[in-house]
PDB file of C-alpha atoms in Angstrom:
ATOM      1  CA  MET A   1      55.868 160.407  34.346  1.00 83.00           C
ATOM      2  CA  LEU A   2      52.507 160.242  32.599  1.00 89.00           C
ATOM      3  CA  LEU A   3      53.943 161.355  29.279  1.00 89.00           C
ATOM      4  CA  LEU A   4      56.438 158.501  29.374  1.00 90.00           C
ATOM      5  CA  HIS A   5      53.474 156.122  29.147  1.00 92.00           C
ATOM      6  CA  VAL A   6      52.125 157.857  26.053  1.00 91.00           C
ATOM      7  CA  PHE A   7      54.883 156.066  24.131  1.00 89.00           C
ATOM      8  CA  ARG A   8      53.419 152.669  24.953  1.00 89.00           C
ATOM      9  CA  PHE A   9      52.053 152.649  21.415  1.00 85.00           C
ATOM     10  CA  ALA A  10      55.440 151.076  20.619  1.00 86.00           C
ATOM     11  CA  GLY A  11      53.786 147.761  21.449  1.00 84.00           C
ATOM     12  CA  PHE A  12      51.986 148.023  18.136  1.00 86.00           C
ATOM     13  CA  THR A  13      55.202 147.048  16.360  1.00 86.00           C
ATOM     14  CA  LEU A  14      54.421 143.504  17.490  1.00 87.00           C
ATOM     15  CA  LEU A  15      51.735 143.471  14.806  1.00 89.00           C
ATOM     16  CA  VAL A  16      54.127 144.365  11.974  1.00 88.00           C
ATOM     17  CA  VAL A  17      54.610 141.408   9.643  1.00 84.00           C
ATOM     18  CA  ASP A  18      58.059 139.812  10.030  1.00 85.00           C
ATOM     19  CA  GLN A  19      58.769 141.870  13.165  1.00 86.00           C
ATOM     20  CA  VAL A  20      58.326 138.805  15.376  1.00 89.00           C
ATOM     21  CA  ASP A  21      58.409 135.059  14.916  1.00 90.00           C
ATOM     22  CA  PRO A  22      55.341 134.149  12.802  1.00 89.00           C
ATOM     23  CA  SER A  23      54.680 131.122  15.011  1.00 90.00           C
ATOM     24  CA  ILE A  24      53.721 133.421  17.912  1.00 90.00           C
ATOM     25  CA  SER A  25      49.961 133.698  18.296  1.00 91.00           C
ATOM     26  CA  ARG A  26      48.629 136.826  16.551  1.00 92.00           C
ATOM     27  CA  GLU A  27      45.823 136.845  19.102  1.00 94.00           C
ATOM     28  CA  ALA A  28      48.312 137.146  21.962  1.00 93.00           C
ATOM     29  CA  LEU A  29      50.328 139.804  20.145  1.00 92.00           C
ATOM     30  CA  SER A  30      47.131 141.759  19.472  1.00 94.00           C
ATOM     31  CA  ALA A  31      46.200 141.599  23.158  1.00 95.00           C
ATOM     32  CA  ILE A  32      49.591 143.061  24.056  1.00 93.00           C
ATOM     33  CA  ALA A  33      49.446 145.748  21.351  1.00 93.00           C
ATOM     34  CA  TYR A  34      45.899 146.917  22.052  1.00 96.00           C
ATOM     35  CA  GLY A  35      46.442 146.856  25.815  1.00 95.00           C
ATOM     36  CA  ASP A  36      49.456 149.101  25.358  1.00 94.00           C
ATOM     37  CA  LEU A  37      47.466 151.411  23.104  1.00 95.00           C
ATOM     38  CA  LEU A  38      44.669 151.696  25.678  1.00 97.00           C
ATOM     39  CA  ALA A  39      47.214 152.490  28.388  1.00 96.00           C
ATOM     40  CA  ALA A  40      48.879 155.104  26.150  1.00 96.00           C
ATOM     41  CA  ILE A  41      45.570 156.809  25.361  1.00 97.00           C
ATOM     42  CA  SER A  42      44.499 156.842  29.008  1.00 97.00           C
ATOM     43  CA  ALA A  43      47.901 158.297  29.987  1.00 96.00           C
ATOM     44  CA  LEU A  44      47.513 161.065  27.406  1.00 97.00           C
ATOM     45  CA  ILE A  45      43.990 161.898  28.591  1.00 97.00           C
ATOM     46  CA  ALA A  46      45.153 161.984  32.220  1.00 95.00           C
ATOM     47  CA  ALA A  47      48.149 164.173  31.323  1.00 94.00           C
ATOM     48  CA  LEU A  48      45.951 166.632  29.426  1.00 95.00           C
ATOM     49  CA  ALA A  49      43.487 166.794  32.321  1.00 94.00           C
ATOM     50  CA  LEU A  50      46.346 167.380  34.726  1.00 90.00           C
ATOM     51  CA  ARG A  51      47.848 170.074  32.523  1.00 90.00           C
ATOM     52  CA  GLY A  52      44.460 171.764  32.282  1.00 91.00           C
ATOM     53  CA  ARG A  53      44.061 171.529  36.059  1.00 87.00           C
ATOM     54  CA  SER A  54      40.790 169.683  35.652  1.00 89.00           C
ATOM     55  CA  SER A  55      39.038 168.414  38.751  1.00 89.00           C
ATOM     56  CA  LEU A  56      38.982 165.049  36.968  1.00 93.00           C
ATOM     57  CA  ALA A  57      42.775 164.872  36.721  1.00 91.00           C
ATOM     58  CA  VAL A  58      43.436 162.756  39.802  1.00 91.00           C
ATOM     59  CA  PRO A  59      40.591 160.289  39.096  1.00 94.00           C
ATOM     60  CA  LEU A  60      41.814 159.998  35.491  1.00 96.00           C
ATOM     61  CA  ILE A  61      45.329 159.292  36.713  1.00 94.00           C
ATOM     62  CA  TRP A  62      43.915 156.511  38.893  1.00 95.00           C
ATOM     63  CA  VAL A  63      42.002 155.134  35.890  1.00 97.00           C
ATOM     64  CA  PHE A  64      45.198 155.193  33.836  1.00 97.00           C
ATOM     65  CA  THR A  65      47.109 153.513  36.658  1.00 95.00           C
ATOM     66  CA  ILE A  66      44.596 150.681  36.863  1.00 96.00           C
ATOM     67  CA  ILE A  67      44.551 150.218  33.081  1.00 97.00           C
ATOM     68  CA  GLY A  68      48.341 150.361  32.930  1.00 95.00           C
ATOM     69  CA  PHE A  69      48.904 147.862  35.736  1.00 94.00           C
ATOM     70  CA  VAL A  70      46.332 145.456  34.299  1.00 96.00           C
ATOM     71  CA  ASP A  71      48.107 145.716  30.953  1.00 95.00           C
ATOM     72  CA  ILE A  72      51.518 145.078  32.521  1.00 92.00           C
ATOM     73  CA  VAL A  73      50.203 142.000  34.333  1.00 93.00           C
ATOM     74  CA  ASN A  74      48.541 140.780  31.129  1.00 95.00           C
ATOM     75  CA  VAL A  75      51.720 141.291  29.098  1.00 92.00           C
ATOM     76  CA  GLY A  76      53.720 139.426  31.724  1.00 91.00           C
ATOM     77  CA  ARG A  77      51.237 136.553  31.741  1.00 94.00           C
ATOM     78  CA  ILE A  78      51.285 136.307  27.943  1.00 94.00           C
ATOM     79  CA  ALA A  79      55.081 136.607  27.738  1.00 90.00           C
ATOM     80  CA  ILE A  80      55.563 133.812  30.248  1.00 93.00           C
ATOM     81  CA  SER A  81      52.914 131.519  28.773  1.00 93.00           C
ATOM     82  CA  LEU A  82      54.308 131.915  25.235  1.00 91.00           C
ATOM     83  CA  ASP A  83      57.946 131.917  26.367  1.00 90.00           C
ATOM     84  CA  LEU A  84      58.412 135.142  24.391  1.00 86.00           C
ATOM     85  CA  PHE A  85      61.912 135.800  25.668  1.00 82.00           C
ATOM     86  CA  ASN A  86      63.151 132.667  23.943  1.00 88.00           C
ATOM     87  CA  GLN A  87      61.554 133.543  20.614  1.00 89.00           C
ATOM     88  CA  TYR A  88      62.461 136.063  17.949  1.00 87.00           C
ATOM     89  CA  ILE A  89      60.761 139.366  18.793  1.00 86.00           C
ATOM     90  CA  GLY A  90      62.926 141.702  16.732  1.00 84.00           C
ATOM     91  CA  THR A  91      63.505 145.193  18.047  1.00 83.00           C
ATOM     92  CA  MET A  92      60.816 144.624  20.663  1.00 84.00           C
ATOM     93  CA  TRP A  93      63.618 142.986  22.625  1.00 85.00           C
ATOM     94  CA  PHE A  94      64.910 146.475  23.446  1.00 85.00           C
ATOM     95  CA  VAL A  95      61.447 147.566  24.538  1.00 83.00           C
ATOM     96  CA  ALA A  96      61.181 144.493  26.748  1.00 83.00           C
ATOM     97  CA  ILE A  97      64.513 144.986  28.497  1.00 86.00           C
ATOM     98  CA  LEU A  98      64.716 148.806  28.619  1.00 88.00           C
ATOM     99  CA  PHE A  99      61.316 150.451  28.276  1.00 88.00           C
ATOM    100  CA  PHE A 100      59.199 147.939  30.203  1.00 87.00           C
ATOM    101  CA  PRO A 101      61.168 148.247  33.484  1.00 90.00           C
ATOM    102  CA  THR A 102      61.097 152.034  33.133  1.00 92.00           C
ATOM    103  CA  LEU A 103      57.317 151.955  32.750  1.00 91.00           C
ATOM    104  CA  LEU A 104      56.950 149.734  35.793  1.00 92.00           C
ATOM    105  CA  ILE A 105      59.074 152.057  37.935  1.00 94.00           C
ATOM    106  CA  ALA A 106      57.108 155.064  36.649  1.00 93.00           C
ATOM    107  CA  HIS A 107      53.834 153.338  37.564  1.00 92.00           C
ATOM    108  CA  ILE A 108      55.055 152.619  41.066  1.00 93.00           C
ATOM    109  CA  TYR A 109      56.174 156.232  41.456  1.00 91.00           C
ATOM    110  CA  ILE A 110      52.823 157.559  40.211  1.00 92.00           C
ATOM    111  CA  VAL A 111      50.936 155.403  42.723  1.00 91.00           C
ATOM    112  CA  TYR A 112      53.304 156.497  45.484  1.00 90.00           C
ATOM    113  CA  ARG A 113      52.717 160.167  44.655  1.00 87.00           C
ATOM    114  CA  LEU A 114      48.958 159.722  44.393  1.00 88.00           C
ATOM    115  CA  ILE A 115      48.771 158.012  47.768  1.00 87.00           C
ATOM    116  CA  ASN A 116      51.090 160.443  49.525  1.00 83.00           C
ATOM    117  CA  LYS A 117      50.014 163.640  47.769  1.00 72.00           C
ATOM    118  CA  GLY A 118      46.457 162.810  46.728  1.00 56.00           C
ATOM    119  CA  SER A 119      44.930 165.517  48.885  1.00 52.00           C
ATOM    120  CA  GLU A 120      47.287 168.291  47.747  1.00 58.00           C
ATOM    121  CA  ASP A 121      46.394 170.766  45.053  1.00 56.00           C
ATOM    122  CA  LEU A 122      46.900 169.935  41.371  1.00 53.00           C
ATOM    123  CA  LYS A 123      49.884 172.252  41.035  1.00 56.00           C
ATOM    124  CA  ASN A 124      52.027 170.132  43.320  1.00 62.00           C
ATOM    125  CA  ILE A 125      50.836 166.883  41.762  1.00 60.00           C
ATOM    126  CA  GLU A 126      51.452 168.245  38.256  1.00 58.00           C
ATOM    127  CA  ASN A 127      55.059 169.028  39.110  1.00 59.00           C
ATOM    128  CA  ASP A 128      55.640 165.451  40.221  1.00 55.00           C
ATOM    129  CA  LEU A 129      53.716 163.515  37.611  1.00 58.00           C
TER     130      LEU A 129
END
């Protein structure tokens, strides 16, 4: 589940010239892109810590979860305020309708597993996340 979030760098395609409607605020698109990048990096760090059975793995997964949820809320806020779904966003349309819901479900599952299995050893958590 963590590795799925590593692919959030796809949000950076919003910054490609002519990928989206040029009337959309570059500032808003940058906020989305860099938020996704931060979430992707934190997911990768958490996954590596988990794979290495580090004692920091679970706290890093929580850090990733917080960063990821904040990013999702921020993206939603920006998308609604700019009415992005009624503007040309190129191939990001597929990310918005396919990848975004998958990420949200994965986040919810990760939180569920952390809450219900947080005290178990890393081996069991690693198998689930």
